[in-house]
């Protein structure tokens, strides 16, 4: 497992240990109860007005849906996504009804769906599963393949599985997986009462 970055050490374990895994075990099958726990986590995320404006597609490796997803992947994701046990695809409900009324709040729908995805990632990490969110696919083709109506929009996919054997992986995947994980310093985004003026934090990075 990738060593946690020093600044993440103090966080709760599921947040500390979550990182995007690129080398998955291509033989590992997700247990049904684990998969369903991930859906429970996605279900219990908070959302504006409790609207729960998300839809999740469950695509286990080997299924027809998974095969079609693989055809939509961007070049950079082709070498690693297929080995994950399953891909879960999240779509946000961007209109209030199928007629397209209430299309004025797509940002909140995407935000809420992101919270649902974050809950899923954290629960998966707590279960010891490896995850990797990704947006590198042809969204139009994927929406067609999954029958996503136009009042929903695909926002993210999450590969889930078990970590794979690094010694059997290509150099490129090892390099991608071992790339140093970095973050902007707090001062770049945590402000006090004025945009751009850093919150007076005791944290230095
Ligand atoms: C919306 C979204 C889209 C992403 N798309 C891709 C992708 O297409 N391919 C990829 O390898 N990683 C993708 N990532 C993973 C990010 O690169 C990764 O989360 C980021 O580098 C931080 O690393 P960490 O997840 O290990 O903390 C995506 C992450 C998110 C949240």
Short mmCIF file of C-alpha atoms and ligand atoms in Angstrom, two decimals:
data_model
loop_
_atom_site.label_atom_id
_atom_site.label_comp_id
_atom_site.label_asym_id
_atom_site.label_seq_id
_atom_site.Cartn_x
_atom_site.Cartn_y
_atom_site.Cartn_z
CA UNK A 1 0.00 0.00 0.00
CA UNK A 2 1.11 3.57 -0.73
CA UNK A 3 2.51 5.25 2.37
CA UNK A 4 0.14 8.01 3.49
CA UNK A 5 1.40 11.54 2.93
CA UNK A 6 2.60 12.99 6.29
CA UNK A 7 -0.09 15.68 6.28
CA UNK A 8 -2.85 13.07 6.07
CA UNK A 9 -1.62 11.04 9.05
CA UNK A 10 -3.96 12.59 11.63
CA UNK A 11 -7.17 11.91 9.72
CA UNK A 12 -9.62 9.15 10.48
CA UNK A 13 -8.32 5.86 8.96
CA UNK A 14 -10.74 5.60 6.02
CA UNK A 15 -9.76 9.09 4.89
CA UNK A 16 -6.08 8.59 5.65
CA UNK A 17 -5.85 5.33 3.75
CA UNK A 18 -7.94 6.22 0.70
CA UNK A 19 -5.86 6.79 -2.39
CA UNK A 20 -6.36 6.08 -6.04
CA UNK A 21 -5.13 2.57 -6.78
CA UNK A 22 -4.01 1.87 -10.33
CA UNK A 23 -2.92 -1.75 -10.03
CA UNK A 24 -5.93 -3.97 -9.31
CA UNK A 25 -6.10 -7.74 -8.86
CA UNK A 26 -7.78 -8.94 -12.07
CA UNK A 27 -8.95 -12.16 -10.37
CA UNK A 28 -10.53 -10.62 -7.29
CA UNK A 29 -14.33 -10.88 -7.15
CA UNK A 30 -16.17 -8.34 -5.03
CA UNK A 31 -18.39 -9.93 -2.41
CA UNK A 32 -22.02 -9.10 -2.94
CA UNK A 33 -22.44 -7.84 0.63
CA UNK A 34 -19.43 -5.52 0.23
CA UNK A 35 -20.85 -4.16 -3.02
CA UNK A 36 -24.20 -3.61 -1.39
CA UNK A 37 -22.57 -1.83 1.52
CA UNK A 38 -21.04 0.59 -0.95
CA UNK A 39 -24.49 1.29 -2.35
CA UNK A 40 -25.79 1.84 1.20
CA UNK A 41 -23.02 4.36 1.77
CA UNK A 42 -23.93 6.12 -1.47
CA UNK A 43 -27.59 6.07 -0.45
CA UNK A 44 -26.99 7.67 2.95
CA UNK A 45 -25.07 10.69 1.76
CA UNK A 46 -26.58 14.07 2.59
CA UNK A 47 -28.20 16.09 -0.19
CA UNK A 48 -29.89 19.45 -0.59
CA UNK A 49 -33.54 19.13 0.52
CA UNK A 50 -32.90 15.37 0.74
CA UNK A 51 -33.44 15.26 -3.03
CA UNK A 52 -30.85 12.45 -3.46
CA UNK A 53 -30.31 13.47 -7.09
CA UNK A 54 -28.08 10.58 -8.09
CA UNK A 55 -28.25 7.32 -9.95
CA UNK A 56 -25.63 4.59 -9.64
CA UNK A 57 -24.89 1.94 -12.25
CA UNK A 58 -23.24 -1.25 -11.02
CA UNK A 59 -20.99 -2.81 -13.65
CA UNK A 60 -19.19 -5.94 -12.41
CA UNK A 61 -16.18 -7.09 -14.44
CA UNK A 62 -17.38 -9.55 -17.09
CA UNK A 63 -20.88 -8.09 -17.36
CA UNK A 64 -22.27 -6.67 -20.59
CA UNK A 65 -22.42 -3.18 -19.07
CA UNK A 66 -18.79 -3.42 -18.05
CA UNK A 67 -17.77 -4.54 -21.53
CA UNK A 68 -19.54 -1.52 -23.00
CA UNK A 69 -17.95 0.83 -20.46
CA UNK A 70 -14.50 -0.44 -21.46
CA UNK A 71 -15.20 0.61 -25.05
CA UNK A 72 -15.71 4.22 -23.93
CA UNK A 73 -12.51 4.60 -21.88
CA UNK A 74 -10.00 7.31 -22.65
CA UNK A 75 -6.59 6.00 -23.71
CA UNK A 76 -5.00 6.71 -20.32
CA UNK A 77 -7.55 4.57 -18.49
CA UNK A 78 -7.46 1.53 -20.80
CA UNK A 79 -4.39 -0.05 -19.10
CA UNK A 80 -5.83 -0.14 -15.59
CA UNK A 81 -9.64 0.08 -15.39
CA UNK A 82 -10.37 -3.43 -16.81
CA UNK A 83 -8.66 -5.21 -13.90
CA UNK A 84 -10.86 -3.69 -11.20
CA UNK A 85 -13.62 -5.99 -9.92
CA UNK A 86 -16.37 -3.54 -10.76
CA UNK A 87 -16.98 -0.03 -11.96
CA UNK A 88 -19.75 2.04 -10.44
CA UNK A 89 -20.92 4.94 -12.55
CA UNK A 90 -22.66 7.94 -10.99
CA UNK A 91 -25.11 10.17 -12.79
CA UNK A 92 -26.61 13.38 -11.41
CA UNK A 93 -30.26 14.26 -11.85
CA UNK A 94 -29.95 17.66 -13.49
CA UNK A 95 -33.67 18.38 -13.98
CA UNK A 96 -36.62 17.89 -11.64
CA UNK A 97 -38.59 15.69 -14.00
CA UNK A 98 -38.22 13.73 -17.24
CA UNK A 99 -39.67 16.66 -19.23
CA UNK A 100 -36.60 18.66 -18.34
CA UNK A 101 -38.36 21.10 -15.99
CA UNK A 102 -36.30 22.56 -13.18
CA UNK A 103 -33.00 22.46 -14.99
CA UNK A 104 -31.79 25.39 -12.94
CA UNK A 105 -29.84 23.52 -10.26
CA UNK A 106 -27.32 21.26 -12.02
CA UNK A 107 -24.54 22.46 -9.73
CA UNK A 108 -26.30 21.27 -6.58
CA UNK A 109 -27.16 17.95 -8.25
CA UNK A 110 -23.51 17.41 -9.18
CA UNK A 111 -22.43 18.47 -5.70
CA UNK A 112 -24.83 16.03 -4.01
CA UNK A 113 -23.76 13.22 -6.33
CA UNK A 114 -20.16 14.00 -5.42
CA UNK A 115 -21.05 13.62 -1.74
CA UNK A 116 -22.64 10.26 -2.56
CA UNK A 117 -19.46 9.22 -4.38
CA UNK A 118 -17.28 10.40 -1.49
CA UNK A 119 -19.34 8.34 0.97
CA UNK A 120 -18.92 5.30 -1.26
CA UNK A 121 -15.15 5.82 -1.51
CA UNK A 122 -14.78 6.17 2.24
CA UNK A 123 -16.89 3.11 3.02
CA UNK A 124 -14.95 1.08 0.45
CA UNK A 125 -11.67 2.12 2.07
CA UNK A 126 -13.01 1.19 5.49
CA UNK A 127 -13.80 -2.26 4.07
CA UNK A 128 -10.20 -2.59 2.87
CA UNK A 129 -11.14 -2.26 -0.78
CA UNK A 130 -9.08 -0.41 -3.37
CA UNK A 131 -10.77 2.41 -5.28
CA UNK A 132 -10.05 4.86 -8.05
CA UNK A 133 -12.53 7.50 -9.21
CA UNK A 134 -12.23 8.43 -12.86
CA UNK A 135 -13.82 10.69 -15.44
CA UNK A 136 -11.85 9.59 -18.49
CA UNK A 137 -14.52 8.04 -20.71
CA UNK A 138 -16.65 9.23 -23.56
CA UNK A 139 -19.65 10.44 -21.53
CA UNK A 140 -22.02 10.54 -24.51
CA UNK A 141 -21.24 6.98 -25.57
CA UNK A 142 -21.42 5.76 -21.99
CA UNK A 143 -24.79 7.46 -21.44
CA UNK A 144 -26.10 5.74 -24.57
CA UNK A 145 -24.74 2.36 -23.47
CA UNK A 146 -26.36 2.69 -20.03
CA UNK A 147 -29.62 4.21 -21.23
CA UNK A 148 -29.12 7.39 -19.20
CA UNK A 149 -32.05 9.76 -19.92
CA UNK A 150 -31.25 13.38 -20.71
CA UNK A 151 -32.48 14.64 -17.32
CA UNK A 152 -29.50 12.82 -15.81
CA UNK A 153 -25.84 13.43 -16.58
CA UNK A 154 -22.95 11.07 -15.89
CA UNK A 155 -20.50 12.79 -13.56
CA UNK A 156 -18.01 10.18 -12.39
CA UNK A 157 -17.08 6.51 -12.33
CA UNK A 158 -15.42 4.60 -9.51
CA UNK A 159 -13.29 1.50 -10.05
CA UNK A 160 -13.44 -0.84 -7.04
CA UNK A 161 -11.55 -4.02 -6.24
CA UNK A 162 -8.52 -5.38 -4.45
CA UNK A 163 -4.96 -4.13 -4.85
CA UNK A 164 -3.04 -6.14 -7.44
CA UNK A 165 0.45 -7.60 -7.65
CA UNK A 166 2.80 -4.69 -8.31
CA UNK A 167 5.62 -7.02 -9.38
CA UNK A 168 3.47 -8.30 -12.27
CA UNK A 169 2.42 -4.81 -13.45
CA UNK A 170 3.89 -2.80 -16.32
CA UNK A 171 6.45 -0.11 -15.51
CA UNK A 172 3.98 2.55 -16.62
CA UNK A 173 1.33 1.39 -14.15
CA UNK A 174 3.85 1.10 -11.33
CA UNK A 175 5.04 4.62 -12.09
CA UNK A 176 1.45 5.93 -12.11
CA UNK A 177 0.58 4.17 -8.87
CA UNK A 178 3.73 5.35 -7.10
CA UNK A 179 3.51 8.94 -8.28
CA UNK A 180 3.86 11.19 -5.23
CA UNK A 181 0.48 12.33 -3.93
CA UNK A 182 0.41 16.07 -3.43
CA UNK A 183 -2.06 18.73 -2.39
CA UNK A 184 -2.24 22.51 -2.53
CA UNK A 185 -1.27 24.00 0.81
CA UNK A 186 -4.13 25.06 3.08
CA UNK A 187 -3.22 28.72 2.58
CA UNK A 188 -4.18 28.39 -1.10
CA UNK A 189 -7.80 27.50 -0.37
CA UNK A 190 -8.64 27.96 3.32
CA UNK A 191 -9.53 31.59 3.83
CA UNK A 192 -10.63 33.62 6.81
CA UNK A 193 -13.31 36.21 6.20
CA UNK A 194 -11.89 37.46 2.91
CA UNK A 195 -11.32 35.62 -0.33
CA UNK A 196 -7.63 35.08 -0.92
CA UNK A 197 -6.58 35.90 2.64
CA UNK A 198 -5.44 32.64 4.24
CA UNK A 199 -7.13 31.41 7.38
CA UNK A 200 -4.67 31.83 10.23
CA UNK A 201 -3.83 28.14 10.53
CA UNK A 202 -1.19 26.45 12.64
CA UNK A 203 -0.76 23.97 9.78
CA UNK A 204 2.09 24.75 7.45
CA UNK A 205 1.18 22.63 4.43
C1 LIG B 1 -13.89 13.45 -10.99
C2 LIG B 1 -12.57 12.71 -11.04
C3 LIG B 1 -12.08 12.29 -12.26
C4 LIG B 1 -10.87 11.57 -12.33
N1 LIG B 1 -10.46 11.08 -13.53
C5 LIG B 1 -9.40 10.24 -13.57
C6 LIG B 1 -9.07 9.57 -14.78
O1 LIG B 1 -9.76 9.68 -15.81
N2 LIG B 1 -7.96 8.76 -14.78
C7 LIG B 1 -7.19 8.58 -13.65
O2 LIG B 1 -6.22 7.83 -13.71
N3 LIG B 1 -7.51 9.19 -12.48
C8 LIG B 1 -8.59 10.00 -12.41
N4 LIG B 1 -8.95 10.58 -11.22
C9 LIG B 1 -8.14 10.34 -10.01
C10 LIG B 1 -7.36 11.59 -9.62
O3 LIG B 1 -6.29 11.77 -10.50
C11 LIG B 1 -6.90 11.43 -8.16
O4 LIG B 1 -8.03 11.39 -7.32
C12 LIG B 1 -5.99 12.59 -7.74
O5 LIG B 1 -4.78 12.54 -8.46
C13 LIG B 1 -5.67 12.55 -6.26
O6 LIG B 1 -5.05 11.35 -5.92
P1 LIG B 1 -5.68 10.42 -4.77
O7 LIG B 1 -7.07 9.99 -5.24
O8 LIG B 1 -4.76 9.25 -4.65
O9 LIG B 1 -5.79 11.23 -3.55
C14 LIG B 1 -10.13 11.31 -11.15
C15 LIG B 1 -10.64 11.75 -9.91
C16 LIG B 1 -11.84 12.42 -9.85
C17 LIG B 1 -12.39 12.83 -8.50
#
